Amino acid sequence: LERVLRHCHSYFSLASDNATATMLAEDRQRFIDMEERIASQGLRVVAMAFGSQLRQLTFVGMVAISDPPRPGVVEAIEALTSGGVNVKMLTGDSRPTAIAIGHKVGLSGNCMSGDDLDKLDLNPNAIQRIQQTDVFYRVAPRHKVTIVKALQACGEIVAMTGDGVNDAVALKRADIGIAMGKAGTDVCKEAADMILVDDNFATILSAIEEGKGIFYNIKNFVRFQLSTSIAALILIAVSTLLNLPSPLNAMQILWINIIMDGPPAQSLGVEPVDKDVIRQPPRKVREGIITWLLATRVAVSSMCIVMGTVYIFWSEMRDNKVTPRDTTMTFTCFVFFDMFNALTSRSERKSIFQIGFFTNKPFLYAVGGSLMGQMLVIFFPPLQRVFQTEALNLSDLFILCVLSSSVWIIDELLKLARKSYFTARHHGYQPTHIL
C-alpha cells in the first residue's frame, strides 16, 4: 500500500458523488491505518490505483485476500519445535499480516523486515539478533541468503523452502534446500535437495520422522551385528588361546552367521518409526553411528552372551570330554542369546513393553523362523548328522531360555536407568536447530 500511495495524487471518493479528491497527508495516514487494521487479521492487502502517468495515479481502494495456513501446519510446527527444531517464517507480506499469521501458527517471537536485514552487517550481534527472530516480513530472495549465512555462522543446520527462480541461490546455500513440487520452478527444483510433491509444509515433519527412523534402525542393526559378532569372536578366541576344546564346530558357526546376517538382522531395518522420534533433539552433525552409548550396550551384551555360553559349555563338559550334547547345549544357548539380543536391539531408548512385542511383524516371522530352524537342527535326524547335534529335552530348553533371557533383562534395566538419569539431568532442556 505504501508504495502505491507514493504515486497517487488523488483518490476516488464515494462521499463526493464518485468524484476524485486530492490526496492529502492525513488521507494517506487514514488509508495506512485502515490497511493495518485489515492486515492485523491475517489478511493480505492489495492496493489498486489507475492513471495515465506513474506519478499521477488515482487511488481506488484496497482488496483483502485471505490466505490462511494450511491444515496441519500448526501441529507440524508444534511438533518440530518440541523436537528442538526452530522454525522461522519468511514472507513478503506487511508487518501486521506477518505478525498475525505468525500468531496463528505459533510463531509469536521477534520480527524483522527485509530493510532491517539490509542495514545489518554479519557481526556477532547482528547474527544473534537474526537467530532470535522468528518472523521476517517484506523479505526478498537476497534476504533469504543473508538469513541462511547468519544461521550457519552460529553452527546451525539450515533447511530453506522456496518455489521461485530467485530462491535457487538460497536453496543451494542452505544445508537442505526444499523446493515445492507443484508451484516450484524447474530451476528451484534443480537447486533443491528435497522436493515436496504436495507443497505441504506438514510433509517436512513426515520426512524428518522417516529420516530419523531410518537412522535409528541402522544403529539398531549395527548394534545387533556388532554384539553378536564380537561375542562369537571372543568365544572362539578364548577357547583357542587357552587351548580348550572348541565349543562350536564349523557348521554351527556357519549357522550362527546366517542368523546374524539373515532375517532377524534384516527385520530390524524395517522397525516401524517411533511416533516420539520427532520429539527427540536433533543429533550432532559430526556424531557417528557408533557412540559411547552404543559401544557400551554392545560391550555389555557381548560379555553377557560370552559368559552365559561359556557357563553352559563348562557345566556340560565336567567330564573333560566334548560330546554332541555339550556342543548342542552350547550352540543352542548362543542361538537363544542371539534371539533375545535381537529383541533388545529393536529400540535404543524404549523398553520392549513400550514399543510392543507385536508391532514389527517381519521381526516376529524372522525370529519364529530362526527358532524353527534351530529346532530342526536339534531334532531332525538328517540335520543332526550335518551339525553334529542331538535332541534336547524340554527342561534343557527351559534352562537355556531362562539363562539367555539375561541379556534382554540387563538391557531393559540399563534403558530404565538411562531414562531416569537423563530425565533428571535434562529436564526442561530445549536444544536449538533451524528449519
Short mmCIF file of C-alpha atoms in Angstrom, two decimals:
data_model
loop_
_atom_site.label_atom_id
_atom_site.label_comp_id
_atom_site.label_asym_id
_atom_site.label_seq_id
_atom_site.Cartn_x
_atom_site.Cartn_y
_atom_site.Cartn_z
CA LEU A 1 0.00 0.00 0.00
CA GLU A 2 2.74 2.47 0.91
CA ARG A 3 4.41 2.09 -2.48
CA VAL A 4 1.14 2.63 -4.34
CA LEU A 5 0.22 5.70 -2.27
CA ARG A 6 3.57 7.30 -3.12
CA HIS A 7 2.44 7.53 -6.75
CA CYS A 8 -1.09 8.74 -6.03
CA HIS A 9 -2.02 12.46 -6.11
CA SER A 10 -5.77 11.84 -5.69
CA TYR A 11 -8.23 9.22 -4.55
CA PHE A 12 -11.69 8.06 -5.58
CA SER A 13 -14.22 9.37 -3.03
CA LEU A 14 -17.71 7.92 -2.67
CA ALA A 15 -18.62 10.79 -0.36
CA SER A 16 -18.09 13.26 -3.22
CA ASP A 17 -20.51 11.61 -5.69
CA ASN A 18 -17.86 9.27 -7.08
CA ALA A 19 -15.54 12.19 -7.77
CA THR A 20 -11.85 12.33 -7.11
CA ALA A 21 -10.33 14.27 -4.25
CA THR A 22 -6.81 15.47 -3.71
CA MET A 23 -4.65 13.09 -1.69
CA LEU A 24 -3.54 14.86 1.48
CA ALA A 25 -1.13 13.65 4.15
CA GLU A 26 -3.98 12.85 6.54
CA ASP A 27 -5.71 10.86 3.80
CA ARG A 28 -2.59 8.75 3.28
CA GLN A 29 -2.33 8.11 7.00
CA ARG A 30 -6.02 7.19 7.16
CA PHE A 31 -5.57 4.61 4.39
CA ILE A 32 -2.44 3.23 6.06
CA ASP A 33 -4.27 2.87 9.38
CA MET A 34 -7.13 1.11 7.61
CA GLU A 35 -4.68 -1.25 5.92
CA GLU A 36 -3.02 -2.10 9.25
CA ARG A 37 -6.38 -2.93 10.84
CA ILE A 38 -7.21 -5.26 7.97
CA ALA A 39 -3.73 -6.81 7.88
CA SER A 40 -3.76 -7.41 11.64
CA GLN A 41 -6.49 -10.00 10.97
CA GLY A 42 -4.05 -12.02 8.89
CA LEU A 43 -5.33 -10.77 5.53
CA ARG A 44 -3.14 -9.76 2.62
CA VAL A 45 -3.93 -6.26 1.37
CA VAL A 46 -3.58 -5.28 -2.29
CA ALA A 47 -3.87 -1.58 -3.17
CA MET A 48 -5.37 -0.50 -6.51
CA ALA A 49 -4.96 2.72 -8.47
CA PHE A 50 -5.29 3.90 -12.07
CA GLY A 51 -3.94 6.68 -14.22
CA SER A 52 -2.03 7.52 -17.37
CA GLN A 53 1.18 8.51 -15.62
CA LEU A 54 3.02 6.77 -12.81
CA ARG A 55 3.24 9.81 -10.56
CA GLN A 56 -0.31 10.94 -11.28
CA LEU A 57 -2.36 7.94 -10.18
CA THR A 58 -5.77 7.93 -8.56
CA PHE A 59 -6.16 5.63 -5.60
CA VAL A 60 -9.26 3.43 -5.95
CA GLY A 61 -9.23 1.20 -2.88
CA MET A 62 -7.91 -1.97 -1.28
CA VAL A 63 -8.69 -5.67 -1.63
CA ALA A 64 -8.19 -8.03 1.31
CA ILE A 65 -7.17 -11.59 0.43
CA SER A 66 -7.47 -14.45 2.89
CA ASP A 67 -4.61 -16.97 2.65
CA PRO A 68 -4.79 -18.96 5.91
CA PRO A 69 -2.21 -21.56 6.94
CA ARG A 70 -2.87 -25.00 5.52
CA PRO A 71 -4.40 -27.69 7.74
CA GLY A 72 -1.76 -29.45 9.81
CA VAL A 73 0.79 -26.63 9.73
CA VAL A 74 0.17 -25.55 13.32
CA GLU A 75 0.52 -29.11 14.60
CA ALA A 76 3.63 -29.66 12.47
CA ILE A 77 5.33 -26.53 13.82
CA GLU A 78 4.45 -27.51 17.38
CA ALA A 79 5.90 -31.00 16.88
CA LEU A 80 9.06 -29.62 15.24
CA THR A 81 9.56 -27.05 17.99
CA SER A 82 9.17 -29.67 20.71
CA GLY A 83 11.86 -31.73 18.95
CA GLY A 84 14.41 -28.91 19.02
CA VAL A 85 13.77 -27.56 15.51
CA ASN A 86 13.49 -23.77 15.41
CA VAL A 87 11.02 -22.71 12.71
CA LYS A 88 11.26 -19.25 11.15
CA MET A 89 8.69 -17.65 8.85
CA LEU A 90 9.88 -15.59 5.88
CA THR A 91 7.21 -13.68 3.97
CA GLY A 92 6.82 -10.76 1.61
CA ASP A 93 3.69 -9.58 3.44
CA SER A 94 3.46 -6.45 5.55
CA ARG A 95 4.38 -6.39 9.22
CA PRO A 96 0.80 -6.63 10.63
CA THR A 97 -0.08 -9.51 8.30
CA ALA A 98 3.14 -11.35 9.11
CA ILE A 99 2.65 -10.94 12.86
CA ALA A 100 -0.99 -12.09 12.66
CA ILE A 101 -0.13 -15.19 10.63
CA GLY A 102 2.82 -15.89 12.91
CA HIS A 103 0.50 -15.89 15.93
CA LYS A 104 -1.85 -18.29 14.15
CA VAL A 105 0.90 -20.84 13.54
CA GLY A 106 2.56 -20.42 16.93
CA LEU A 107 5.43 -18.09 15.99
CA SER A 108 5.00 -15.10 18.27
CA GLY A 109 8.60 -14.03 18.80
CA ASN A 110 10.55 -11.08 17.44
CA CYS A 111 10.07 -9.83 13.89
CA MET A 112 12.39 -8.12 11.41
CA SER A 113 11.91 -6.58 7.98
CA GLY A 114 13.96 -7.03 4.85
CA ASP A 115 15.08 -3.38 5.08
CA ASP A 116 16.42 -4.09 8.56
CA LEU A 117 18.41 -7.01 7.16
CA ASP A 118 19.94 -4.72 4.51
CA LYS A 119 21.21 -2.44 7.25
CA LEU A 120 22.88 -5.22 9.22
CA ASP A 121 26.44 -6.42 8.94
CA LEU A 122 27.01 -10.06 9.77
CA ASN A 123 28.75 -9.31 13.06
CA PRO A 124 28.13 -11.40 16.21
CA ASN A 125 25.43 -9.03 17.49
CA ALA A 126 23.57 -9.00 14.18
CA ILE A 127 23.83 -12.78 13.87
CA GLN A 128 22.42 -13.22 17.36
CA ARG A 129 19.56 -10.87 16.53
CA ILE A 130 18.70 -12.88 13.41
CA GLN A 131 18.90 -16.12 15.37
CA GLN A 132 16.42 -14.79 17.94
CA THR A 133 13.93 -13.58 15.31
CA ASP A 134 11.02 -15.84 14.38
CA VAL A 135 9.18 -13.76 11.75
CA PHE A 136 10.75 -11.90 8.81
CA TYR A 137 8.48 -9.69 6.67
CA ARG A 138 8.94 -7.81 3.39
CA VAL A 139 11.62 -10.36 2.55
CA ALA A 140 13.22 -10.57 -0.88
CA PRO A 141 15.18 -13.60 -2.17
CA ARG A 142 18.51 -11.91 -1.34
CA HIS A 143 17.43 -11.62 2.27
CA LYS A 144 16.96 -15.39 2.44
CA VAL A 145 20.64 -15.87 1.61
CA THR A 146 21.59 -13.41 4.37
CA ILE A 147 19.47 -15.31 6.90
CA VAL A 148 20.95 -18.66 5.86
CA LYS A 149 24.52 -17.35 6.18
CA ALA A 150 23.81 -15.84 9.60
CA LEU A 151 22.32 -19.04 10.97
CA GLN A 152 25.09 -21.19 9.54
CA ALA A 153 27.59 -18.88 11.19
CA CYS A 154 26.03 -19.95 14.52
CA GLY A 155 26.72 -23.58 13.69
CA GLU A 156 23.09 -24.31 12.87
CA ILE A 157 21.86 -26.75 10.22
CA VAL A 158 19.54 -24.76 7.96
CA ALA A 159 16.72 -26.08 5.79
CA MET A 160 15.24 -23.47 3.45
CA THR A 161 12.00 -23.73 1.48
CA GLY A 162 11.34 -21.92 -1.80
CA ASP A 163 9.48 -22.06 -5.10
CA GLY A 164 10.77 -19.27 -7.33
CA VAL A 165 13.75 -18.87 -9.64
CA ASN A 166 15.25 -16.27 -7.31
CA ASP A 167 15.09 -18.73 -4.42
CA ALA A 168 17.60 -21.05 -6.09
CA VAL A 169 20.62 -19.31 -4.56
CA ALA A 170 19.24 -19.61 -1.00
CA LEU A 171 18.24 -23.24 -1.56
CA LYS A 172 21.73 -24.05 -2.82
CA ARG A 173 23.35 -22.20 0.07
CA ALA A 174 21.23 -23.94 2.74
CA ASP A 175 22.28 -27.29 4.15
CA ILE A 176 18.96 -28.73 2.98
CA GLY A 177 17.13 -26.98 0.15
CA ILE A 178 13.42 -27.81 -0.06
CA ALA A 179 11.53 -26.94 -3.26
CA MET A 180 7.81 -27.00 -3.91
CA GLY A 181 6.77 -29.74 -6.32
CA LYS A 182 3.64 -28.07 -7.72
CA ALA A 183 4.34 -24.34 -7.54
CA GLY A 184 8.13 -24.63 -7.77
CA THR A 185 10.04 -23.74 -10.91
CA ASP A 186 12.43 -26.15 -12.63
CA VAL A 187 15.42 -24.04 -11.58
CA CYS A 188 14.26 -24.18 -7.97
CA LYS A 189 13.82 -27.95 -8.08
CA GLU A 190 17.27 -28.44 -9.60
CA ALA A 191 18.89 -26.41 -6.81
CA ALA A 192 16.99 -28.19 -4.02
CA ASP A 193 17.97 -31.33 -2.13
CA MET A 194 14.36 -32.35 -1.50
CA ILE A 195 11.07 -31.67 -3.29
CA LEU A 196 7.67 -31.53 -1.59
CA VAL A 197 5.38 -33.04 -4.21
CA ASP A 198 2.25 -31.80 -2.41
CA ASP A 199 3.62 -28.33 -1.45
CA ASN A 200 2.58 -29.05 2.13
CA PHE A 201 4.76 -27.87 4.99
CA ALA A 202 3.49 -30.70 7.20
CA THR A 203 5.17 -33.15 4.82
CA ILE A 204 8.52 -31.95 6.17
CA LEU A 205 7.52 -33.40 9.52
CA SER A 206 6.92 -36.80 7.91
CA ALA A 207 10.28 -36.59 6.13
CA ILE A 208 12.09 -35.85 9.40
CA GLU A 209 10.29 -38.72 11.13
CA GLU A 210 11.22 -41.12 8.34
CA GLY A 211 14.82 -39.92 8.25
CA LYS A 212 15.25 -40.28 11.99
CA GLY A 213 13.54 -43.67 11.90
CA ILE A 214 15.94 -44.94 9.21
CA PHE A 215 18.96 -43.65 11.14
CA TYR A 216 17.90 -45.29 14.39
CA ASN A 217 17.08 -48.56 12.59
CA ILE A 218 20.58 -48.58 11.11
CA LYS A 219 22.01 -48.08 14.61
CA ASN A 220 19.90 -50.94 15.95
CA PHE A 221 21.07 -53.18 13.10
CA VAL A 222 24.71 -52.27 13.74
CA ARG A 223 24.28 -52.81 17.47
CA PHE A 224 22.91 -56.32 16.94
CA GLN A 225 25.56 -57.27 14.40
CA LEU A 226 28.47 -55.98 16.49
CA SER A 227 27.36 -57.52 19.77
CA THR A 228 26.72 -60.94 18.24
CA SER A 229 29.88 -60.94 16.11
CA ILE A 230 32.08 -59.80 18.99
CA ALA A 231 30.57 -62.43 21.28
CA ALA A 232 31.23 -65.20 18.74
CA LEU A 233 34.77 -63.93 18.13
CA ILE A 234 35.60 -63.77 21.85
CA LEU A 235 34.12 -67.23 22.45
CA ILE A 236 36.26 -68.88 19.76
CA ALA A 237 39.35 -66.77 20.54
CA VAL A 238 39.30 -67.56 24.26
CA SER A 239 38.95 -71.29 23.67
CA THR A 240 41.82 -71.18 21.15
CA LEU A 241 44.16 -69.09 23.32
CA LEU A 242 43.55 -71.26 26.39
CA ASN A 243 43.99 -74.42 24.33
CA LEU A 244 40.47 -75.58 25.20
CA PRO A 245 38.15 -77.66 23.03
CA SER A 246 36.14 -75.56 20.61
CA PRO A 247 32.60 -75.06 21.96
CA LEU A 248 31.21 -74.84 18.42
CA ASN A 249 32.02 -76.72 15.24
CA ALA A 250 32.31 -75.19 11.79
CA MET A 251 28.73 -75.90 10.70
CA GLN A 252 27.33 -74.44 13.90
CA ILE A 253 29.38 -71.26 13.47
CA LEU A 254 28.12 -71.01 9.89
CA TRP A 255 24.52 -71.35 11.12
CA ILE A 256 25.09 -68.58 13.68
CA ASN A 257 26.47 -66.34 10.92
CA ILE A 258 23.35 -66.98 8.84
CA ILE A 259 21.20 -65.93 11.77
CA MET A 260 23.33 -62.83 12.38
CA ASP A 261 23.16 -61.64 8.78
CA GLY A 262 19.81 -63.17 7.92
CA PRO A 263 16.14 -62.47 8.64
CA PRO A 264 16.40 -61.37 12.32
CA ALA A 265 19.04 -58.78 11.50
CA GLN A 266 17.29 -57.60 8.34
CA SER A 267 13.96 -57.27 10.12
CA LEU A 268 15.48 -54.66 12.46
CA GLY A 269 15.79 -52.39 9.43
CA VAL A 270 12.01 -52.29 8.95
CA GLU A 271 11.14 -51.45 12.54
CA PRO A 272 8.15 -49.04 12.47
CA VAL A 273 9.01 -45.39 13.06
CA ASP A 274 8.54 -44.44 16.69
CA LYS A 275 5.98 -41.64 16.95
CA ASP A 276 8.05 -39.99 19.67
CA VAL A 277 11.16 -39.87 17.48
CA ILE A 278 10.27 -36.38 16.20
CA ARG A 279 10.37 -35.07 19.78
CA GLN A 280 13.94 -36.20 20.26
CA PRO A 281 16.53 -33.44 19.84
CA PRO A 282 18.49 -33.33 16.57
CA ARG A 283 21.74 -35.19 16.75
CA LYS A 284 25.09 -33.52 16.24
CA VAL A 285 26.20 -33.38 12.61
CA ARG A 286 29.60 -34.89 13.30
CA GLU A 287 28.23 -37.60 15.56
CA GLY A 288 28.78 -41.03 14.06
CA ILE A 289 26.61 -44.10 14.24
CA ILE A 290 28.82 -45.71 16.87
CA THR A 291 28.54 -43.61 20.02
CA TRP A 292 29.63 -44.24 23.59
CA LEU A 293 26.10 -45.38 24.43
CA LEU A 294 26.06 -47.85 21.53
CA ALA A 295 29.55 -49.12 22.36
CA THR A 296 28.55 -49.62 26.00
CA ARG A 297 25.43 -51.59 25.07
CA VAL A 298 27.45 -53.69 22.61
CA ALA A 299 30.09 -54.44 25.25
CA VAL A 300 27.54 -55.36 27.92
CA SER A 301 25.54 -57.60 25.58
CA SER A 302 28.66 -59.29 24.20
CA MET A 303 30.04 -60.08 27.64
CA CYS A 304 26.66 -61.36 28.78
CA ILE A 305 26.43 -63.69 25.78
CA VAL A 306 30.00 -64.93 26.21
CA MET A 307 29.69 -65.52 29.96
CA GLY A 308 26.37 -67.34 29.60
CA THR A 309 27.58 -69.53 26.75
CA VAL A 310 30.86 -70.36 28.47
CA TYR A 311 28.99 -71.25 31.64
CA ILE A 312 26.78 -73.74 29.77
CA PHE A 313 29.81 -75.23 27.98
CA TRP A 314 31.75 -75.56 31.25
CA SER A 315 28.82 -77.05 33.17
CA GLU A 316 28.16 -79.62 30.44
CA MET A 317 31.83 -80.57 29.96
CA ARG A 318 32.65 -81.53 33.55
CA ASP A 319 33.92 -84.92 32.41
CA ASN A 320 36.55 -83.13 30.25
CA LYS A 321 35.10 -84.75 27.16
CA VAL A 322 33.30 -82.87 24.38
CA THR A 323 30.17 -84.77 23.41
CA PRO A 324 27.43 -83.90 20.90
CA ARG A 325 25.23 -82.93 23.86
CA ASP A 326 27.84 -80.44 25.10
CA THR A 327 28.12 -78.67 21.74
CA THR A 328 24.35 -78.85 21.20
CA MET A 329 23.66 -77.13 24.54
CA THR A 330 26.34 -74.51 23.85
CA PHE A 331 25.19 -73.98 20.27
CA THR A 332 21.52 -73.65 21.24
CA CYS A 333 22.40 -71.34 24.12
CA PHE A 334 24.24 -68.99 21.76
CA VAL A 335 21.33 -69.00 19.29
CA PHE A 336 18.83 -68.21 22.06
CA PHE A 337 21.09 -65.38 23.22
CA ASP A 338 21.03 -64.10 19.64
CA MET A 339 17.24 -64.01 19.57
CA PHE A 340 16.96 -62.15 22.88
CA ASN A 341 19.74 -59.83 21.77
CA ALA A 342 17.77 -59.04 18.62
CA LEU A 343 14.76 -58.28 20.81
CA THR A 344 16.74 -55.74 22.84
CA SER A 345 18.09 -54.17 19.63
CA ARG A 346 14.65 -53.10 18.40
CA SER A 347 14.93 -49.77 20.21
CA GLU A 348 17.85 -47.81 21.57
CA ARG A 349 15.89 -46.00 24.28
CA LYS A 350 12.49 -47.60 24.79
CA SER A 351 11.59 -50.79 26.55
CA ILE A 352 10.03 -53.60 24.57
CA PHE A 353 6.94 -53.14 26.74
CA GLN A 354 6.63 -49.57 25.41
CA ILE A 355 7.09 -50.32 21.71
CA GLY A 356 5.12 -53.58 21.90
CA PHE A 357 6.06 -57.17 21.17
CA PHE A 358 3.88 -57.43 18.05
CA THR A 359 4.45 -54.07 16.31
CA ASN A 360 7.13 -55.42 13.95
CA LYS A 361 5.62 -58.43 12.20
CA PRO A 362 8.64 -59.14 9.96
CA PHE A 363 10.72 -59.41 13.13
CA LEU A 364 8.29 -61.92 14.61
CA TYR A 365 8.37 -64.01 11.43
CA ALA A 366 12.18 -63.83 11.31
CA VAL A 367 12.67 -64.87 14.94
CA GLY A 368 9.99 -67.56 14.68
CA GLY A 369 11.59 -68.94 11.53
CA SER A 370 15.05 -68.94 13.12
CA LEU A 371 13.78 -70.79 16.18
CA MET A 372 12.00 -73.34 14.00
CA GLY A 373 15.21 -73.82 12.05
CA GLN A 374 17.11 -74.31 15.30
CA MET A 375 14.62 -76.93 16.44
CA LEU A 376 15.07 -78.77 13.14
CA VAL A 377 18.84 -78.70 13.60
CA ILE A 378 18.40 -80.25 17.04
CA PHE A 379 15.59 -82.76 16.45
CA PHE A 380 15.64 -83.60 12.71
CA PRO A 381 17.95 -86.63 12.22
CA PRO A 382 19.42 -85.66 8.81
CA LEU A 383 20.36 -82.21 10.18
CA GLN A 384 21.64 -83.77 13.39
CA ARG A 385 24.26 -85.61 11.36
CA VAL A 386 25.24 -82.44 9.49
CA PHE A 387 25.51 -80.20 12.56
CA GLN A 388 26.63 -82.99 14.94
CA THR A 389 23.83 -82.32 17.42
CA GLU A 390 21.48 -84.45 19.47
CA ALA A 391 17.96 -83.96 20.79
CA LEU A 392 17.45 -81.98 23.99
CA ASN A 393 14.61 -82.38 26.43
CA LEU A 394 12.17 -79.63 27.46
CA SER A 395 13.96 -78.95 30.74
CA ASP A 396 17.19 -78.24 28.83
CA LEU A 397 15.40 -75.81 26.53
CA PHE A 398 13.75 -74.13 29.50
CA ILE A 399 17.08 -73.64 31.28
CA LEU A 400 18.67 -72.25 28.13
CA CYS A 401 15.74 -69.90 27.55
CA VAL A 402 15.88 -68.54 31.11
CA LEU A 403 19.65 -68.08 31.01
CA SER A 404 19.72 -66.43 27.57
CA SER A 405 16.97 -64.00 28.57
CA SER A 406 19.50 -62.37 30.91
CA VAL A 407 20.87 -60.30 28.01
CA TRP A 408 17.39 -58.87 27.49
CA ILE A 409 16.73 -58.28 31.21
CA ILE A 410 20.06 -56.49 31.71
CA ASP A 411 19.49 -54.25 28.70
CA GLU A 412 15.98 -53.39 29.92
CA LEU A 413 17.44 -52.35 33.28
CA LEU A 414 20.08 -50.22 31.53
CA LYS A 415 17.39 -48.47 29.49
CA LEU A 416 15.39 -47.77 32.63
CA ALA A 417 18.44 -46.38 34.45
CA ARG A 418 19.43 -44.24 31.47
CA LYS A 419 15.90 -42.87 31.13
CA SER A 420 15.76 -41.90 34.82
CA TYR A 421 19.22 -40.28 34.67
CA PHE A 422 18.62 -38.17 31.57
CA THR A 423 15.11 -37.19 32.64
CA ALA A 424 16.52 -35.72 35.83
CA ARG A 425 19.54 -34.13 34.15
CA HIS A 426 17.91 -32.63 31.06
CA HIS A 427 14.51 -31.65 32.44
CA GLY A 428 13.32 -28.60 30.53
CA TYR A 429 16.31 -28.58 28.14
CA GLN A 430 15.39 -27.37 24.66
CA PRO A 431 18.12 -27.73 22.02
CA THR A 432 18.02 -25.38 19.03
CA HIS A 433 18.28 -26.29 15.39
CA ILE A 434 16.89 -24.45 12.43
CA LEU A 435 14.38 -25.36 9.77
#
